[in-house]
XYZ file of C-alpha atoms in Angstrom:
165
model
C -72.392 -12.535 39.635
C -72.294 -10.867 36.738
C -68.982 -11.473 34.034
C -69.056 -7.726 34.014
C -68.518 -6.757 37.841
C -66.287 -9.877 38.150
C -63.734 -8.422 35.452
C -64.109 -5.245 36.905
C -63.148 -6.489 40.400
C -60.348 -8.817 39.200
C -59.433 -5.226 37.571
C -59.028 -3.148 41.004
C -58.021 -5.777 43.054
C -54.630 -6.246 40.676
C -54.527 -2.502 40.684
C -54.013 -2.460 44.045
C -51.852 -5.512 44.163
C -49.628 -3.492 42.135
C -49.865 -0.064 43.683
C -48.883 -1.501 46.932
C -46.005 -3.219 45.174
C -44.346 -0.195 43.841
C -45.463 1.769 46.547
C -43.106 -0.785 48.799
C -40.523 -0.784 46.451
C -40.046 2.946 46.139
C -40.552 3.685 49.672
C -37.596 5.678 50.880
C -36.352 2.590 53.983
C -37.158 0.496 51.505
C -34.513 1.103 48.751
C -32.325 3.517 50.596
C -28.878 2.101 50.557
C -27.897 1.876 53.979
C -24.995 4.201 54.710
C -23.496 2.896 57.602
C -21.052 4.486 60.266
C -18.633 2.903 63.038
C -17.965 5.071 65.471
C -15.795 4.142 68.956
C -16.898 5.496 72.507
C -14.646 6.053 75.323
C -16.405 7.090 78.584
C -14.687 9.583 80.729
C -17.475 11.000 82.690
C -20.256 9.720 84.471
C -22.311 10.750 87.748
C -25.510 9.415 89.253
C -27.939 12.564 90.860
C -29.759 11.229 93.035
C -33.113 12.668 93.345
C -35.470 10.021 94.930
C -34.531 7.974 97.947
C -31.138 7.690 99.233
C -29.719 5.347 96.607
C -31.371 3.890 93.488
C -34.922 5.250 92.994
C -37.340 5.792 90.240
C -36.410 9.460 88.740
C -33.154 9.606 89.555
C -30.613 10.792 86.507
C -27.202 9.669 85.158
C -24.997 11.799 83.148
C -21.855 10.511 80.826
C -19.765 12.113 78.142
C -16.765 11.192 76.690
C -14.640 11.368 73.477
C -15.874 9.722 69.950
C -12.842 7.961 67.251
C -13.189 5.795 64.274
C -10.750 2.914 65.810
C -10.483 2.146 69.354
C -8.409 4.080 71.044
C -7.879 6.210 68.084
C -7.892 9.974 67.320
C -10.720 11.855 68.900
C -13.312 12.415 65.904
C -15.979 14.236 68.365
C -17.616 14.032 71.527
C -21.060 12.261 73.113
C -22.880 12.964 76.092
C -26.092 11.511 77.585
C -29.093 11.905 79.981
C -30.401 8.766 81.391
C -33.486 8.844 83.891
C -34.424 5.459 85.897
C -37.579 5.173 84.634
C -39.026 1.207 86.281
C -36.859 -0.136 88.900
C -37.738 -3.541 91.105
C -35.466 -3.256 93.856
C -33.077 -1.225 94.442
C -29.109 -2.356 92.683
C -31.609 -4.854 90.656
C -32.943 -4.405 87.168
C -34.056 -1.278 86.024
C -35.039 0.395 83.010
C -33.708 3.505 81.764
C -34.282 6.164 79.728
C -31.418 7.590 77.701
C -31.510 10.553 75.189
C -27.536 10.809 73.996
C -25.996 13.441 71.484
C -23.065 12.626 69.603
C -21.571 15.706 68.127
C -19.228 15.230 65.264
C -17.403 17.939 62.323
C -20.480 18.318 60.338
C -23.162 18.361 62.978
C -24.607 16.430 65.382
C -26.877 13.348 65.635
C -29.924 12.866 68.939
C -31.122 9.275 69.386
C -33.114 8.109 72.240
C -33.467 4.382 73.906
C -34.829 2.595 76.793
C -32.500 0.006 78.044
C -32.773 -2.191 81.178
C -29.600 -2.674 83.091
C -28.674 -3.418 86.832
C -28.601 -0.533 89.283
C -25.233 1.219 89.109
C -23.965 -0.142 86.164
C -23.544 0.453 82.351
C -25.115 -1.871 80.131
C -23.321 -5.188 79.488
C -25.988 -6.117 76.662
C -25.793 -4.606 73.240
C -28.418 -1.750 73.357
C -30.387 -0.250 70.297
C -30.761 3.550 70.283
C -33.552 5.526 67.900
C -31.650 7.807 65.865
C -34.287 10.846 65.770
C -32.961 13.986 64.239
C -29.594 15.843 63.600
C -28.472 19.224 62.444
C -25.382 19.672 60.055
C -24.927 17.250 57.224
C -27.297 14.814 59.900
C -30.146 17.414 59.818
C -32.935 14.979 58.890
C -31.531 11.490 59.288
C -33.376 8.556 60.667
C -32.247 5.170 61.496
C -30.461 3.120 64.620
C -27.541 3.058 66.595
C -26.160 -0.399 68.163
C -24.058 0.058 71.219
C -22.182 -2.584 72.031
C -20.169 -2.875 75.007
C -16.358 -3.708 74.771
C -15.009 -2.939 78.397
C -16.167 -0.889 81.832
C -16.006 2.309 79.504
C -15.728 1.751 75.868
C -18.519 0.837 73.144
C -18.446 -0.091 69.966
C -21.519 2.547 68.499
C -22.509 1.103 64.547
C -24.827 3.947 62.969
C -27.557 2.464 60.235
C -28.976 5.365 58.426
C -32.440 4.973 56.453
C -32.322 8.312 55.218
């Protein structure tokens, strides 16, 4: 090959070396200092409609809400609710998977995440679950990034909020 077209090469291919270095480097997950949140959940609500067959089906929806606080146990900081439809189940009181869409609404706004979590019929998770955090309005209106529940009794979680923008 030519010396010519071989310098010329060597030239765009460390062109775009570089380009896709910066471009990684300034990409908004990339250097976005994670702003992180820790939020506690206490569950005082929850109620199974069941829509399907008589007991645990495909389709059929759970409901919970409770109270949000920065400690456990502590003063109420806002409120959470969630929609959960059985989406795959085995056998019925075995493992299923759910779908959950939960809203946590705080002071400044609020903050939607979605998941899909398997669990045994009729009960919460016992597993720490990872939730999608897909939108918000208030000071959250545009915010991206995960929530880890983490189970610490029957009706209390532990919720820690990673934002990536």
């Amino acid at each position: 090959m030519n010396s010519s077209i071989l310098r010329k090469i060597s030239a765009l291919t460390t062109a775009v070396l570089v380009s896709a270095g910066v471009a990684l480097v300034s990409a908004p997950s990339a250097q976005a200092a994670q702003s992180d949140m820790v939020l506690y959940f206490d569950r005082s609500y929850r109620e199974v409609i069941d829509l399907g067959k008589t007991g645990d089906s495909h389709g059929d929806i759970t409901i919970t809400h409770g109270n949000l606080s920065s400690t456990p146990g502590g003063k109420k900081v806002g409120t959470y609710a969630t929609s959960q439809i059985t989406a795959v189940m085995t056998i019925p009181g075995g493992p299923q998977s759910r779908k959950i869409d939960m809203s946590m609404t705080l002071d400044k706004g609020m903050i939607y995440t979605t998941a899909l979590m398997s669990a045994n019929g009729g009960t919460p998770p016992t597993k720490p679950v990872a939730y999608a955090i897909i939108g918000g309005t208030g000071k959250y209106m545009g915010v991206a990034g995960q929530v880890t529940l983490n189970p610490i009794s029957d009706t209390g979680y532990k919720a820690t909020l990673r934002f990536v923008r």
